[in-house]
mmCIF file of the C-alpha atoms, coordinates in Angstrom:
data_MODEL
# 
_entry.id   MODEL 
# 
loop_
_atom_site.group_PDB 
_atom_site.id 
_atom_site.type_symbol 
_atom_site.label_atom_id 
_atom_site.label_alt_id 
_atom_site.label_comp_id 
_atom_site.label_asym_id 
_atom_site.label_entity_id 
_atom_site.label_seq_id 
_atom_site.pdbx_PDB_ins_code 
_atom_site.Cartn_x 
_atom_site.Cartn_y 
_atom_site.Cartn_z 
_atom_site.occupancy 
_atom_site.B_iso_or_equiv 
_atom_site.pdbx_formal_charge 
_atom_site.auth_seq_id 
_atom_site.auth_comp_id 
_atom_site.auth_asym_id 
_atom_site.auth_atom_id 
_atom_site.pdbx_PDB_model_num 
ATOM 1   C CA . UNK A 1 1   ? -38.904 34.767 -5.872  1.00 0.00 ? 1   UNK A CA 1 
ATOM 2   C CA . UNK A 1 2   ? -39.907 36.718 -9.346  1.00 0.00 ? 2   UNK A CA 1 
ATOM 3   C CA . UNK A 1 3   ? -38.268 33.161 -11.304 1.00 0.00 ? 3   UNK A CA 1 
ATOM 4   C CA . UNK A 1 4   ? -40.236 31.324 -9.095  1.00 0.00 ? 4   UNK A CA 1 
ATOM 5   C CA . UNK A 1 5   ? -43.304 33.116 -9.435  1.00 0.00 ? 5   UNK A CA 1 
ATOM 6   C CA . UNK A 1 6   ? -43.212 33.795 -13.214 1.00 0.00 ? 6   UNK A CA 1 
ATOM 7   C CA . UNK A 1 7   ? -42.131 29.998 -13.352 1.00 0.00 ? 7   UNK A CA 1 
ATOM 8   C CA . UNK A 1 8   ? -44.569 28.035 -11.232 1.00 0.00 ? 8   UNK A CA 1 
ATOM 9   C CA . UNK A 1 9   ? -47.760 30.171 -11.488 1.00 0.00 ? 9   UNK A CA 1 
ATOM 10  C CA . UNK A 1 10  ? -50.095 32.098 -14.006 1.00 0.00 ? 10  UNK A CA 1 
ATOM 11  C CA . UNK A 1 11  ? -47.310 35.602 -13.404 1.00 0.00 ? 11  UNK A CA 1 
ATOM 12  C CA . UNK A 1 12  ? -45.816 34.549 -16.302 1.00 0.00 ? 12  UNK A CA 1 
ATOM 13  C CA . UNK A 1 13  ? -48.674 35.739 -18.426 1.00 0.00 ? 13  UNK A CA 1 
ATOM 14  C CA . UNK A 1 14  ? -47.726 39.678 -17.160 1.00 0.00 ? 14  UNK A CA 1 
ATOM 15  C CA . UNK A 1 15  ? -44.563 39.282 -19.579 1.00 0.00 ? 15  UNK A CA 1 
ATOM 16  C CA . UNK A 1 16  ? -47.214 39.187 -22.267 1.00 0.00 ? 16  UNK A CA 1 
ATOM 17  C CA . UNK A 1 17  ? -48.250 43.196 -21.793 1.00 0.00 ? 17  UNK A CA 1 
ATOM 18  C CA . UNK A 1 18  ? -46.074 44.312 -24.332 1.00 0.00 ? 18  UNK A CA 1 
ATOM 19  C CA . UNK A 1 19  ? -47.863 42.383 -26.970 1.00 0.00 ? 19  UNK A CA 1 
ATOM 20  C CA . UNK A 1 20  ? -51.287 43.501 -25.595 1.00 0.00 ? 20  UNK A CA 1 
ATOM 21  C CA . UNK A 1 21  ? -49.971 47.313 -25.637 1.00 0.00 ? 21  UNK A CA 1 
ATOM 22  C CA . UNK A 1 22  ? -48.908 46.635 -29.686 1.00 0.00 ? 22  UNK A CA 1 
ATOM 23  C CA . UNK A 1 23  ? -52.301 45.445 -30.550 1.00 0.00 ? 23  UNK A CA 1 
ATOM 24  C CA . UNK A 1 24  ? -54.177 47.779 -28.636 1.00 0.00 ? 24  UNK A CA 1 
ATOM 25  C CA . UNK A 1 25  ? -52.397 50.067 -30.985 1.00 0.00 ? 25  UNK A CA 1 
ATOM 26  C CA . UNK A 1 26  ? -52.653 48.521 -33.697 1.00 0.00 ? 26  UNK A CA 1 
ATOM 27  C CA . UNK A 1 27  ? -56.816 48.244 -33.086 1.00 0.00 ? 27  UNK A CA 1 
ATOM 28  C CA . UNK A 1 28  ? -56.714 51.803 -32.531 1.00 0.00 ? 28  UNK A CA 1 
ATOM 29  C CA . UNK A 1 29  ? -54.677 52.599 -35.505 1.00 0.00 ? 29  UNK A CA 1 
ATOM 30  C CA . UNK A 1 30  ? -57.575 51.228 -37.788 1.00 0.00 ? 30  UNK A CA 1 
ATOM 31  C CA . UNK A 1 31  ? -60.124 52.725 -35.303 1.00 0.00 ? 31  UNK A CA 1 
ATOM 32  C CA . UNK A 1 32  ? -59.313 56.096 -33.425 1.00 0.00 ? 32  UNK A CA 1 
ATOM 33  C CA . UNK A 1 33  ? -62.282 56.011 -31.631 1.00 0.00 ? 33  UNK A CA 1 
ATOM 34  C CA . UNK A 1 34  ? -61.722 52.353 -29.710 1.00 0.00 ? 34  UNK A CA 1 
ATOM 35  C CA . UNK A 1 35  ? -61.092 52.945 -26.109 1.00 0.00 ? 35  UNK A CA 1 
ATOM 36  C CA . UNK A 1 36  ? -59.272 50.794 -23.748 1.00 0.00 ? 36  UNK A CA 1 
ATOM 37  C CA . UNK A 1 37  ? -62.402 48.973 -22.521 1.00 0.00 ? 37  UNK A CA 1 
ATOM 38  C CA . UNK A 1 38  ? -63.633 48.267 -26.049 1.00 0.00 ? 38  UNK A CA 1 
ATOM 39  C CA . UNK A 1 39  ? -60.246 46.720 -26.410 1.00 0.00 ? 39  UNK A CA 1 
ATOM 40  C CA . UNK A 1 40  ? -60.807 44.664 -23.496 1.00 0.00 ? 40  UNK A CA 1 
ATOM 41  C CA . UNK A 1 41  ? -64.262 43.772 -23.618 1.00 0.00 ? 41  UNK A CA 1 
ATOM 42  C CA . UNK A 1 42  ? -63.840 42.812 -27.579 1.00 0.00 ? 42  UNK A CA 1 
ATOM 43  C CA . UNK A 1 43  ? -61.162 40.658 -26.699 1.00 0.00 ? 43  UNK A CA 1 
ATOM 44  C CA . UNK A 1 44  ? -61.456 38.960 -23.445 1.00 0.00 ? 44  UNK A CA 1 
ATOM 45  C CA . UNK A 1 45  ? -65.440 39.174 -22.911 1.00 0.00 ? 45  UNK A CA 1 
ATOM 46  C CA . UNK A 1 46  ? -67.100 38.600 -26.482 1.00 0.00 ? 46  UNK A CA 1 
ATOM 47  C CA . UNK A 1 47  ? -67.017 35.014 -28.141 1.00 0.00 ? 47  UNK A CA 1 
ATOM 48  C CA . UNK A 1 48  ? -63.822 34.083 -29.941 1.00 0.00 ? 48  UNK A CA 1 
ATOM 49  C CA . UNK A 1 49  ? -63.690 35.246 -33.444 1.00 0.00 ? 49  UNK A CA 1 
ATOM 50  C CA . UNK A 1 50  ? -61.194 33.358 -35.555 1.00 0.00 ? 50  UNK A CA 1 
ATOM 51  C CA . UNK A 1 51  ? -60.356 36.121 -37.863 1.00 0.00 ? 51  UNK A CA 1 
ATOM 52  C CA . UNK A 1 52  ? -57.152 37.656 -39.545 1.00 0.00 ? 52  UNK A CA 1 
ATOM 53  C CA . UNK A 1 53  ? -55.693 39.040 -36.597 1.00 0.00 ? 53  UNK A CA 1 
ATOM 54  C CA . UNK A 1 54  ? -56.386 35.425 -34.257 1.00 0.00 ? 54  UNK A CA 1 
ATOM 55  C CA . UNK A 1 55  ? -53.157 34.500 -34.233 1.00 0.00 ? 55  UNK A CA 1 
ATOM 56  C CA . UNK A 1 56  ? -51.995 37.665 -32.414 1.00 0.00 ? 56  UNK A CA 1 
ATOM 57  C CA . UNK A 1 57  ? -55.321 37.505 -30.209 1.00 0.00 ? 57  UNK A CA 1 
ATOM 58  C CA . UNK A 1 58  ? -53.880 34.372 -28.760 1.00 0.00 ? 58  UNK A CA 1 
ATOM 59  C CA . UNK A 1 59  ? -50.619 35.849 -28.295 1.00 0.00 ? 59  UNK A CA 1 
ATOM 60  C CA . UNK A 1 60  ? -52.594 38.362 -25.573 1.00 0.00 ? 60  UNK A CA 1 
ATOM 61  C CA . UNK A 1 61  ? -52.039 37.727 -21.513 1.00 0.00 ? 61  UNK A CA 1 
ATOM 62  C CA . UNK A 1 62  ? -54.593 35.475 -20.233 1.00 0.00 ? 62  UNK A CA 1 
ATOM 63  C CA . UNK A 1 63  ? -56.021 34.287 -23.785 1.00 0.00 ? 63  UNK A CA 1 
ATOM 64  C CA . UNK A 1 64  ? -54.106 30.959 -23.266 1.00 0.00 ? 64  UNK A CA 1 
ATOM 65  C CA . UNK A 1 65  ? -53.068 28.583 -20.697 1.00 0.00 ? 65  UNK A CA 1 
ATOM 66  C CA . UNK A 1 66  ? -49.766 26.798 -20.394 1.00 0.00 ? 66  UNK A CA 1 
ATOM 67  C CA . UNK A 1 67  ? -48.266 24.430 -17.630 1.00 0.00 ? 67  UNK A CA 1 
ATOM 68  C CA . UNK A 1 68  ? -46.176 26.480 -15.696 1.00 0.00 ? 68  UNK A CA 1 
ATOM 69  C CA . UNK A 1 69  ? -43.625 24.052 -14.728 1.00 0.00 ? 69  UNK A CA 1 
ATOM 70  C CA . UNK A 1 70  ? -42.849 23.392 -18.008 1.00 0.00 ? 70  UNK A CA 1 
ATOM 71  C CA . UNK A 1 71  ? -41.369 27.027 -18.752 1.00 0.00 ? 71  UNK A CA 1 
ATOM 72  C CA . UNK A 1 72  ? -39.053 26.403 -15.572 1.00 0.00 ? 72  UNK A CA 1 
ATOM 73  C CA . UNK A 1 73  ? -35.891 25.473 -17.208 1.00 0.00 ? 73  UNK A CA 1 
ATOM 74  C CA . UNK A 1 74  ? -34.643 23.067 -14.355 1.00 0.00 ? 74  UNK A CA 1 
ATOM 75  C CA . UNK A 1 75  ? -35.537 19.351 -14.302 1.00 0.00 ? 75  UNK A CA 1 
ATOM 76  C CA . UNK A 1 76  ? -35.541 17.009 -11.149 1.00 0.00 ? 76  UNK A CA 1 
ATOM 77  C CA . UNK A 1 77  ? -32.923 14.628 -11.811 1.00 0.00 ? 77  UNK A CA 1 
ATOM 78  C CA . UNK A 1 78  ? -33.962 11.206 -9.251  1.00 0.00 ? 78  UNK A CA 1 
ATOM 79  C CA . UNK A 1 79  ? -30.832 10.266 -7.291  1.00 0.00 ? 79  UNK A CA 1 
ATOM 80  C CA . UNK A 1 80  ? -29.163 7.137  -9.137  1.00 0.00 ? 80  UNK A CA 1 
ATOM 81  C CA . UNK A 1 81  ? -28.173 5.883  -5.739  1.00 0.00 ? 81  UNK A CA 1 
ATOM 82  C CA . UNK A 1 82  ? -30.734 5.561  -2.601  1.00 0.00 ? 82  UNK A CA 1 
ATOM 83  C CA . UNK A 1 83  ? -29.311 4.843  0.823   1.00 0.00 ? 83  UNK A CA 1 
ATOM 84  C CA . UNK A 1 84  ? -32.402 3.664  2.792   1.00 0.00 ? 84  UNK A CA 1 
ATOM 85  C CA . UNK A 1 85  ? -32.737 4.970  6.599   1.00 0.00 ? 85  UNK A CA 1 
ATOM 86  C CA . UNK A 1 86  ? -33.021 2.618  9.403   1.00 0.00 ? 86  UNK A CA 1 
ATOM 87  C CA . UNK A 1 87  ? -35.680 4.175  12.060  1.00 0.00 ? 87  UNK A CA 1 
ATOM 88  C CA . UNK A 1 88  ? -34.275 4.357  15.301  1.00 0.00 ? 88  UNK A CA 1 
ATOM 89  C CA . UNK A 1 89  ? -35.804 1.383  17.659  1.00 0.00 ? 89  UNK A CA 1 
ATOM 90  C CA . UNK A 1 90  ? -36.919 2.704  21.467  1.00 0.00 ? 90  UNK A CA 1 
ATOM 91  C CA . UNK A 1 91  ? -37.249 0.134  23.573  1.00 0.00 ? 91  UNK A CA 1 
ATOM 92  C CA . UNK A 1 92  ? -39.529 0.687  26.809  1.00 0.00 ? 92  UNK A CA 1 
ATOM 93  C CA . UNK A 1 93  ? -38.311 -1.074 29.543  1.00 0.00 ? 93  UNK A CA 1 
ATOM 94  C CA . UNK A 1 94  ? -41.908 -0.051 31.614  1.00 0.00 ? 94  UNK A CA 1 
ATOM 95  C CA . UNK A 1 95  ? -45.007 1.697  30.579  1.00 0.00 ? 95  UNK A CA 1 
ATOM 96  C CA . UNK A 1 96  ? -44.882 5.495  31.676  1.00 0.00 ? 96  UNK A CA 1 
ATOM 97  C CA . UNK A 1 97  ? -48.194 6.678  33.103  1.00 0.00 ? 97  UNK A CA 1 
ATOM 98  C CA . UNK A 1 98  ? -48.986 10.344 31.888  1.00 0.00 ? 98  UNK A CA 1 
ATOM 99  C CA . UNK A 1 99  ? -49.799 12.168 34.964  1.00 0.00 ? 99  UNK A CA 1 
ATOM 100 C CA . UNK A 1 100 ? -53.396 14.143 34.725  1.00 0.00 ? 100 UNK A CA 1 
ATOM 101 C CA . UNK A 1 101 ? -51.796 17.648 33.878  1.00 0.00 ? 101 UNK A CA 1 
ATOM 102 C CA . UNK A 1 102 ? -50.096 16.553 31.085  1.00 0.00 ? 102 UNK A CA 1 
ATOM 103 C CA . UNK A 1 103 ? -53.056 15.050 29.636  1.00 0.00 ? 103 UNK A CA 1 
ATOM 104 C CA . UNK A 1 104 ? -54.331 17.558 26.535  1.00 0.00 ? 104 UNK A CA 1 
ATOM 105 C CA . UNK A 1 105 ? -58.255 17.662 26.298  1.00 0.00 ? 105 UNK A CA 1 
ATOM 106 C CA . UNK A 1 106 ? -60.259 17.113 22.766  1.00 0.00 ? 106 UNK A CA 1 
ATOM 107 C CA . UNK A 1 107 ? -62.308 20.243 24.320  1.00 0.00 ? 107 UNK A CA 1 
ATOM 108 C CA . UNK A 1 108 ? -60.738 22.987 21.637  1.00 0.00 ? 108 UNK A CA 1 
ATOM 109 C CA . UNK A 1 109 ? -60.383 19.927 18.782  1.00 0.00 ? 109 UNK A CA 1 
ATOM 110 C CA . UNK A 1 110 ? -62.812 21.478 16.038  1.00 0.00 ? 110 UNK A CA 1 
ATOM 111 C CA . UNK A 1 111 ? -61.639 25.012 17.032  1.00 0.00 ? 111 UNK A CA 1 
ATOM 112 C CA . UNK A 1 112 ? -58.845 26.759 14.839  1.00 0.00 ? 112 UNK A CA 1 
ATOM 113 C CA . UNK A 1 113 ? -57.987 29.537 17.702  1.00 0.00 ? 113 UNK A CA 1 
ATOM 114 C CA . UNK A 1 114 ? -56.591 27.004 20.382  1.00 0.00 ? 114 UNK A CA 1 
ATOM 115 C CA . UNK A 1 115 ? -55.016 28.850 24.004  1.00 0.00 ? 115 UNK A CA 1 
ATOM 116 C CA . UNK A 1 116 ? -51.324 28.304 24.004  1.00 0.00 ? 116 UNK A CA 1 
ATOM 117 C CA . UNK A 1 117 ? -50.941 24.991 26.261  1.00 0.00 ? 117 UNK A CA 1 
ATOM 118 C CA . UNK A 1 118 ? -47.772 24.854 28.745  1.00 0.00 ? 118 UNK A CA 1 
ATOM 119 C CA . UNK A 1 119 ? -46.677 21.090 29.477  1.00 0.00 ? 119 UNK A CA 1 
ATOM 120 C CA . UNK A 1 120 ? -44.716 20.316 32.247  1.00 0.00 ? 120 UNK A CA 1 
ATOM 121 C CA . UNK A 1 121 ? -42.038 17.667 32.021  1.00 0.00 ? 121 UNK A CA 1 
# 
């Protein structure tokens, strides 16, 4: 479930954190006094800055976008040979009349919570 996850949705960004954790440090290296928050806000709230250290802003979780399916490493490979089906034919010898209790209402149509319904055969 994690492959399919980190494969098929925006997960995969979460196996980005240990490049956010090395710049946070390096940010704090050059200033002691930058919190967390100032990391994040200067980052992921402000305008983009295309400055000396860009290239590893973009590196960041959620700072780019990529197809998912793309990173899966499997392909769909068609079928080379396609066998269609045949539907089976029923053939009604005389019309069957659907006696009254079998017959479902439209009264519950638009409503999501429907009663259970029992039909007898």
């Amino acid at each position: 479930m994690c492959i399919y996850l980190i494969g098929t949705t925006e997960a995969y960004q979460l196996l980005k954190l240990p490049s956010f954790v090395k710049h946070y440090f390096e940010h704090s290296q050059e200033d002691p006094q930058l919190s967390l928050m100032a990391f994040i806000k200067m980052h992921y709230n402000e305008k983009v800055d295309i400055d000396g250290d860009w290239q590893k802003d973009m590196q960041l979780p959620f700072k780019t976008h990529e197809d998912g399916t793309s990173l899966l490493p499997l392909g769909y490979f068609p079928p080379t040979h396609v066998t269609p089906l045949r539907a089976p034919v029923m053939i009604v010898s005389k019309p069957r009349i659907i006696p009254f209790h079998q017959f479902l209402f439209d009264l519950y149509s638009a409503d999501i919570f429907q009663p259970p319904r029992h039909l007898v055969a």
